[in-house]
């Protein structure tokens, strides 16, 4: 049993520096980054949880926005259906029943008179290119302005790197010659200059430290077959939007995010060469080496990018950070929770296959892809929602069910029934409530300041 | 269940706590023009009424029904309850409180327990409960509503009640009948099912009366008239882990002011409860018939009571376990017909409440495929609920170091369910409680039992090392002392109960939540 006194983070990407900064900020340990100095550009999209990470790091998020490094994201614009998907559920709970039941009821009666996103202030603000920071006052409508960020990867990496150094992270440069192993453990990293680096725990933000056993276990999601990723980065030619965009194409999607300086278009298209897309390692922590971020798995999640999953991985590690290398149960629990998170990411990706296959004029390609999805948990969830309007109870949601509901209703995939406690009401009374709510949100949205 | 556009007739079989809670909730939440509710009960069939100690979730149930908490307390002879004291569980002579509340303050982005572990290694041996304001209040027999003062401790606990369960059933009967529920006196003598779907269609009573229903709620207790006798829904037997299968209960006259907590005292072949009400004390012995006879149990119970017995001993037999499906065909089992778990953590009424609330969410609607999906969802939710309570109950037994009887030797060495084994291994390593979100017992409860029964890891989260040792010890001592001082300013529990009857007592009770730990924390 050896005390854990030092961590070596392999890889100088944003992932690596973010992991190092969070670890150094939270633990009284030596953290070193072996900086492989990768070139990174483009735009990273995150969920609202980024604000919590920034708070944890002691980083001023306002300054990032003011300096043009970050653009807030209020919603994701799905262009094919022209629906705006906010991070939180639209509407308000009425009499203890989730809002979507009222919207479904209105729809079933032909009295909804508006899209589901008309009941979300962040969605309406994004649609109008308006923005206001979220209010802390829980009673205020502005408290619903929950936002993620679009981050200029290169400039943001510099900020995180500088912060990490301030927090005492050591930076080492050099090229890796050999990974020296003893069983499942990495003993040391031999560099080309002859030096050996060693630590009790290696955090692999690059993939180069993965053992043969981990590589053998690595799987590829069957439903992701047929997709490859192409990343295009270009200078920004318009003003940045407080939203990200998803465009459905004949055989794939294009995800667009942007900051004041640049725009990234990520194309998930038909594969013509071997692709990393949908690859994941079910045991990211093996021996003394923990693969994080894109090293542990790659799967685009539409409303967020890989940085979010790097952050949840590091926080999962930090929640139960082992004081010693007698860590068998801790490691098993980390891997178990990571796999649960992965299954949730997988389901979210597969939900998009469902949306595409059920969109108007969907090609056979999309329908065949959806037919190949073998996910009983997702099917059970969809059946319950589509037939009865009920959201199945789930815990540890990596991507909240509010997103699923907004996506389905935004794509006009309405349930066939709603809660009987709602349908017992007078349709006109419910329609009146809905209209009132919609007007209030509409008025609030037009009063917000324009962005930027 | 036929959900066509006409009045839907629900028939609840059995009164008692489960039946009347269901009737009251349905009458409050379902539109009377669409739903008709009938409850059949027989005065000739006694109710079990063991669920006298409750958990804070019951306050939420009452809140949803718009019940005045003071009325409720007067009607049910309720006392306040801040937690449960466990005596002689880890070893003979120990005691700890499992409070409805949280411990200490987190620091350096790790939970308080990690700081506590570190302080303990530095020589501070104060028990965990010294850092739970709710537990300290219980020990000193004080009470005040959570959130009633601006002090941060005021937000770190919650409360429930000890109630006379049969009075609660009568109270809810009045509530339900005032909202249109029809009560029929009688016993079910025959059940008629559809030869096509297998659904229940009609009940025949001993009076000869016939009742047609669309949906049935089986609240017939252990007899499970619909789920067991009629539908033959399978029963998953859990007695390999929880072998206690008998109980004997006797109420006694109160000898002293009621304590604001339940007591669960282990004995050589099980445990006994003490539940203090305003007008009497509930007592019972739970035991394993392989290791103790009914006579021995009754003697043990009579010897341990400090007041005069107020009734003859009430003997109960049970098998721990659950029905494989709580909802089968058009019948939903709620309460003892759905499963039994010994009332060690006062879960009986909670499990009734959970079934009612989940069923209201999963109420039949739409086409047959929708009903099928709703039925599966309800069954999945209830199975998880029961299984998580089960593991938490087993924890109390399996962590014992007692070896003073054949029963305890068996409990100490039994093979745990895999789901529990994993949790214990994780905790043993570094004090981490397996994280989950659904179910009633979350991290503070697991900590209470682990620590209370002496299972402690040898190390702690390294972030707890960020505090200087002297500062850490001082901050814990300060928290403890401030808690004790603050609790000292609160009124006695007894005083709060006498205030209940006073007109002058106008302070509103705090809002409730579906949480064991409070509305605010």
Coordinates of N, CA, C and O in Angstrom, one line a residue, chain A residues 175-265:
Chain A
X175 N 9.5 14.3 -25.7 CA 8.8 13.3 -26.5 C 8.9 12.0 -25.8 O 9.9 11.6 -25.2
X176 N 7.8 11.2 -25.8 CA 7.7 9.9 -25.1 C 8.5 8.9 -26.0 O 8.1 8.8 -27.2
X177 N 9.4 8.2 -25.4 CA 10.1 7.1 -26.2 C 9.4 5.8 -25.9 O 9.2 5.0 -26.8
X178 N 9.1 5.5 -24.6 CA 8.6 4.2 -24.2 C 7.8 4.3 -22.9 O 8.2 5.0 -22.0
X179 N 6.8 3.5 -22.9 CA 6.0 3.4 -21.7 C 6.5 2.1 -21.0 O 6.4 1.0 -21.5
X180 N 7.1 2.2 -19.8 CA 7.7 1.1 -19.1 C 6.7 0.5 -18.1 O 6.2 1.3 -17.2
X181 N 6.3 -0.7 -18.3 CA 5.2 -1.3 -17.5 C 5.6 -2.4 -16.6 O 6.6 -3.1 -16.8
X182 N 4.8 -2.6 -15.5 CA 4.9 -3.8 -14.7 C 3.5 -4.3 -14.5 O 2.8 -3.7 -13.7
X183 N 3.1 -5.3 -15.2 CA 1.8 -5.8 -15.1 C 0.8 -4.8 -15.7 O 1.1 -4.2 -16.7
X184 N -0.3 -4.5 -15.0 CA -1.2 -3.5 -15.4 C -0.7 -2.1 -15.2 O -1.3 -1.1 -15.7
X185 N 0.3 -1.9 -14.3 CA 0.8 -0.6 -13.9 C 1.8 0.0 -14.9 O 2.6 -0.8 -15.5
X186 N 1.8 1.3 -15.0 CA 2.8 2.0 -15.7 C 3.9 2.3 -14.7 O 3.6 2.8 -13.6
X187 N 5.1 1.9 -14.9 CA 6.2 2.2 -13.9 C 6.8 3.5 -14.2 O 7.0 4.3 -13.2
X188 N 7.1 3.8 -15.4 CA 7.6 5.1 -15.8 C 7.5 5.4 -17.2 O 7.2 4.5 -18.0
X189 N 7.6 6.7 -17.6 CA 7.6 7.1 -19.0 C 9.1 7.5 -19.3 O 9.6 8.3 -18.7
X190 N 9.6 6.8 -20.3 CA 11.0 7.1 -20.7 C 10.9 8.1 -21.8 O 10.3 7.8 -22.9
X191 N 11.6 9.2 -21.6 CA 11.5 10.3 -22.7 C 12.7 10.1 -23.6 O 13.7 9.5 -23.2
X192 N 12.6 10.8 -24.7 CA 13.7 10.7 -25.7 C 15.0 11.3 -25.1 O 16.1 10.9 -25.5
X193 N 14.9 12.3 -24.2 CA 16.1 12.9 -23.6 C 16.7 12.0 -22.5 O 17.7 12.4 -21.8
X194 N 16.2 10.8 -22.3 CA 16.7 9.8 -21.4 C 16.1 9.9 -20.0 O 16.4 9.0 -19.2
X195 N 15.3 10.9 -19.7 CA 14.8 11.0 -18.4 C 13.6 10.1 -18.2 O 12.9 9.8 -19.2
X196 N 13.4 9.6 -17.0 CA 12.2 8.8 -16.7 C 11.3 9.5 -15.8 O 11.7 10.1 -14.7
X197 N 10.0 9.6 -16.1 CA 9.0 10.2 -15.3 C 8.1 9.2 -14.6 O 7.7 8.2 -15.3
X198 N 7.9 9.4 -13.3 CA 7.1 8.4 -12.7 C 6.1 9.0 -11.7 O 6.3 10.2 -11.3
X199 N 5.1 8.3 -11.3 CA 4.0 8.9 -10.4 C 3.2 7.7 -9.9 O 3.3 6.6 -10.4
X200 N 2.5 7.9 -8.8 CA 1.6 6.9 -8.3 C 0.4 6.7 -9.3 O -0.1 5.6 -9.4
X201 N -0.1 7.8 -9.8 CA -1.2 7.7 -10.7 C -0.9 8.5 -12.0 O -0.5 9.6 -12.0
X202 N -1.2 7.8 -13.1 CA -1.0 8.4 -14.4 C -2.4 8.7 -15.0 O -3.3 7.9 -15.0
X203 N -2.6 10.0 -15.4 CA -3.9 10.4 -16.0 C -3.6 10.6 -17.5 O -2.8 11.4 -17.9
X204 N -4.2 9.8 -18.3 CA -3.9 9.7 -19.7 C -4.9 10.6 -20.5 O -6.1 10.1 -20.7
X205 N -4.5 11.8 -20.9 CA -5.5 12.6 -21.7 C -5.2 12.6 -23.2 O -5.5 13.4 -23.9
X206 N -4.5 11.5 -23.6 CA -4.0 11.4 -24.9 C -4.3 10.1 -25.6 O -4.6 10.0 -26.7
X207 N -4.2 9.0 -24.8 CA -4.5 7.7 -25.3 C -3.2 6.9 -25.4 O -3.2 5.7 -25.5
X208 N -2.0 7.6 -25.3 CA -0.8 6.9 -25.6 C -0.4 5.9 -24.5 O 0.4 5.0 -24.7
X209 N -1.0 6.1 -23.3 CA -0.6 5.2 -22.2 C -1.5 4.0 -22.1 O -1.3 3.2 -21.2
X210 N -2.5 3.9 -22.9 CA -3.4 2.7 -22.8 C -2.7 1.4 -23.0 O -1.9 1.3 -23.9
X211 N -3.0 0.5 -22.1 CA -2.3 -0.8 -22.2 C -2.9 -1.7 -23.3 O -4.0 -1.4 -23.8
X212 N -2.3 -2.8 -23.6 CA -2.8 -3.7 -24.6 C -4.2 -4.2 -24.1 O -5.1 -4.4 -25.0
X213 N -4.3 -4.5 -22.8 CA -5.5 -5.0 -22.3 C -6.6 -4.0 -22.5 O -7.7 -4.4 -22.9
X214 N -6.4 -2.7 -22.2 CA -7.4 -1.7 -22.4 C -7.8 -1.6 -23.9 O -8.9 -1.4 -24.3
X215 N -6.7 -1.7 -24.8 CA -7.0 -1.6 -26.2 C -7.9 -2.7 -26.7 O -8.8 -2.6 -27.5
X216 N -7.6 -3.9 -26.1 CA -8.4 -5.1 -26.5 C -9.8 -4.9 -26.1 O -10.7 -5.4 -26.8
X217 N -10.0 -4.3 -24.9 CA -11.4 -4.2 -24.4 C -12.1 -3.1 -25.1 O -13.4 -3.1 -25.0
X218 N -11.4 -2.2 -25.7 CA -12.1 -1.0 -26.3 C -13.1 -1.5 -27.4 O -12.8 -2.4 -28.2
X219 N -14.3 -0.9 -27.3 CA -15.3 -1.3 -28.2 C -15.8 -0.2 -29.1 O -15.5 1.0 -28.8
X220 N -16.5 -0.5 -30.1 CA -17.1 0.5 -30.9 C -18.6 0.3 -30.9 O -19.1 -0.8 -31.1
X221 N -19.3 1.4 -30.7 CA -20.7 1.3 -30.6 C -21.3 0.9 -31.9 O -21.0 1.5 -33.0
X222 N -22.1 -0.1 -31.9 CA -22.7 -0.6 -33.2 C -23.5 0.5 -33.9 O -23.4 0.6 -35.1
X223 N -24.2 1.3 -33.1 CA -25.1 2.3 -33.7 C -24.3 3.4 -34.3 O -24.9 4.2 -35.0
X224 N -23.0 3.5 -34.0 CA -22.2 4.6 -34.5 C -21.5 4.2 -35.8 O -20.8 5.0 -36.4
X225 N -21.7 3.0 -36.2 CA -21.0 2.5 -37.4 C -21.6 3.3 -38.6 O -22.8 3.6 -38.6
X226 N -20.7 3.6 -39.5 CA -21.2 4.3 -40.7 C -21.0 5.8 -40.5 O -21.4 6.6 -41.4
X227 N -20.4 6.2 -39.4 CA -20.2 7.7 -39.2 C -18.7 8.0 -39.1 O -18.0 7.2 -38.5
X228 N -18.3 9.1 -39.6 CA -17.0 9.6 -39.4 C -17.1 11.1 -39.1 O -18.0 11.7 -39.4
X229 N -16.1 11.6 -38.4 CA -16.1 13.0 -38.0 C -15.1 13.8 -38.9 O -14.0 13.4 -39.1
X230 N -15.6 14.9 -39.3 CA -14.7 15.8 -40.0 C -14.9 17.2 -39.4 O -16.0 17.7 -39.2
X231 N -13.8 17.8 -39.0 CA -13.8 19.1 -38.2 C -13.3 20.2 -39.1 O -12.2 20.2 -39.6
X232 N -14.1 21.2 -39.3 CA -13.8 22.4 -40.1 C -13.8 23.6 -39.3 O -14.8 23.9 -38.6
X233 N -12.7 24.3 -39.3 CA -12.6 25.5 -38.5 C -12.3 26.7 -39.4 O -11.5 26.6 -40.3
X234 N -13.1 27.8 -39.2 CA -13.0 28.9 -40.1 C -13.1 30.2 -39.2 O -13.7 30.2 -38.1
X235 N -12.6 31.3 -39.7 CA -12.8 32.6 -39.0 C -14.3 32.9 -39.0 O -15.0 32.6 -39.9
X236 N -14.7 33.6 -37.9 CA -16.1 34.0 -37.7 C -16.4 35.1 -38.7 O -15.6 36.1 -38.8
X237 N -17.5 35.0 -39.5 CA -17.8 36.1 -40.4 C -19.1 36.8 -40.0 O -19.4 37.8 -40.6
X238 N -19.8 36.3 -39.0 CA -21.0 37.0 -38.5 C -20.8 37.3 -37.0 O -19.7 36.9 -36.5
X239 N -21.8 37.8 -36.4 CA -21.7 37.9 -34.9 C -22.0 36.6 -34.3 O -22.7 35.8 -34.8
X240 N -21.3 36.3 -33.2 CA -21.5 35.0 -32.5 C -22.9 34.9 -32.0 O -23.5 35.9 -31.5
X241 N -23.5 33.7 -32.0 CA -24.9 33.5 -31.5 C -24.9 32.9 -30.1 O -24.0 32.1 -29.8
X242 N -25.8 33.2 -29.3 CA -25.9 32.6 -28.0 C -26.6 31.2 -28.2 O -27.5 30.9 -27.4
X243 N -26.2 30.5 -29.2 CA -26.8 29.1 -29.4 C -25.8 28.3 -30.2 O -24.9 28.9 -30.9
X244 N -26.0 27.0 -30.2 CA -25.2 26.2 -31.2 C -26.3 25.6 -32.1 O -27.5 25.8 -31.9
X245 N -25.8 25.0 -33.2 CA -26.7 24.6 -34.3 C -26.5 23.2 -34.7 O -25.4 22.7 -34.7
X246 N -27.6 22.5 -35.0 CA -27.5 21.1 -35.5 C -28.3 21.1 -36.8 O -29.5 21.5 -36.9
X247 N -27.6 20.7 -37.9 CA -28.3 20.6 -39.2 C -28.3 19.2 -39.6 O -27.2 18.5 -39.7
X248 N -29.5 18.7 -39.9 CA -29.5 17.3 -40.4 C -29.3 17.3 -41.9 O -30.0 18.0 -42.6
X249 N -28.4 16.4 -42.3 CA -28.1 16.3 -43.8 C -28.7 14.9 -44.2 O -29.2 14.1 -43.5
X250 N -28.5 14.7 -45.5 CA -29.0 13.5 -46.1 C -28.5 12.3 -45.3 O -29.2 11.3 -45.1
X251 N -27.2 12.3 -45.0 CA -26.6 11.1 -44.4 C -25.9 11.3 -43.1 O -25.2 10.5 -42.6
X252 N -26.1 12.5 -42.5 CA -25.3 12.8 -41.3 C -25.8 14.1 -40.7 O -26.9 14.6 -41.0
X253 N -25.0 14.7 -39.9 CA -25.3 16.0 -39.3 C -24.2 16.9 -39.4 O -23.0 16.5 -39.5
X254 N -24.5 18.2 -39.3 CA -23.4 19.2 -39.1 C -23.7 20.0 -37.8 O -24.8 20.5 -37.6
X255 N -22.8 20.0 -36.9 CA -22.9 20.7 -35.6 C -22.1 22.0 -35.7 O -20.9 21.9 -36.1
X256 N -22.7 23.1 -35.4 CA -22.0 24.3 -35.6 C -21.9 25.1 -34.3 O -22.9 25.3 -33.6
X257 N -20.7 25.5 -33.9 CA -20.5 26.4 -32.7 C -19.6 27.5 -33.1 O -18.7 27.3 -33.9
X258 N -19.7 28.6 -32.4 CA -18.8 29.7 -32.7 C -18.6 30.7 -31.6 O -19.4 30.8 -30.7
X259 N -17.4 31.4 -31.7 CA -17.2 32.5 -30.8 C -17.0 33.7 -31.6 O -17.2 33.6 -32.9
X260 N -16.6 34.8 -31.0 CA -16.4 36.0 -31.8 C -15.3 35.9 -32.9 O -15.4 36.5 -33.9
X261 N -14.4 35.0 -32.6 CA -13.3 34.9 -33.6 C -13.4 33.7 -34.5 O -12.9 33.8 -35.7
X262 N -14.0 32.6 -34.1 CA -14.0 31.5 -35.0 C -15.2 30.6 -34.9 O -16.0 30.7 -34.0
X263 N -15.4 29.8 -36.0 CA -16.6 29.0 -36.1 C -16.0 27.6 -36.4 O -15.1 27.4 -37.1
X264 N -16.7 26.6 -35.7 CA -16.3 25.2 -36.0 C -17.5 24.5 -36.5 O -18.6 24.6 -36.0
X265 N -17.3 23.8 -37.6 CA -18.4 22.9 -38.1 C -17.9 21.5 -38.0 O -16.9 21.1 -38.6

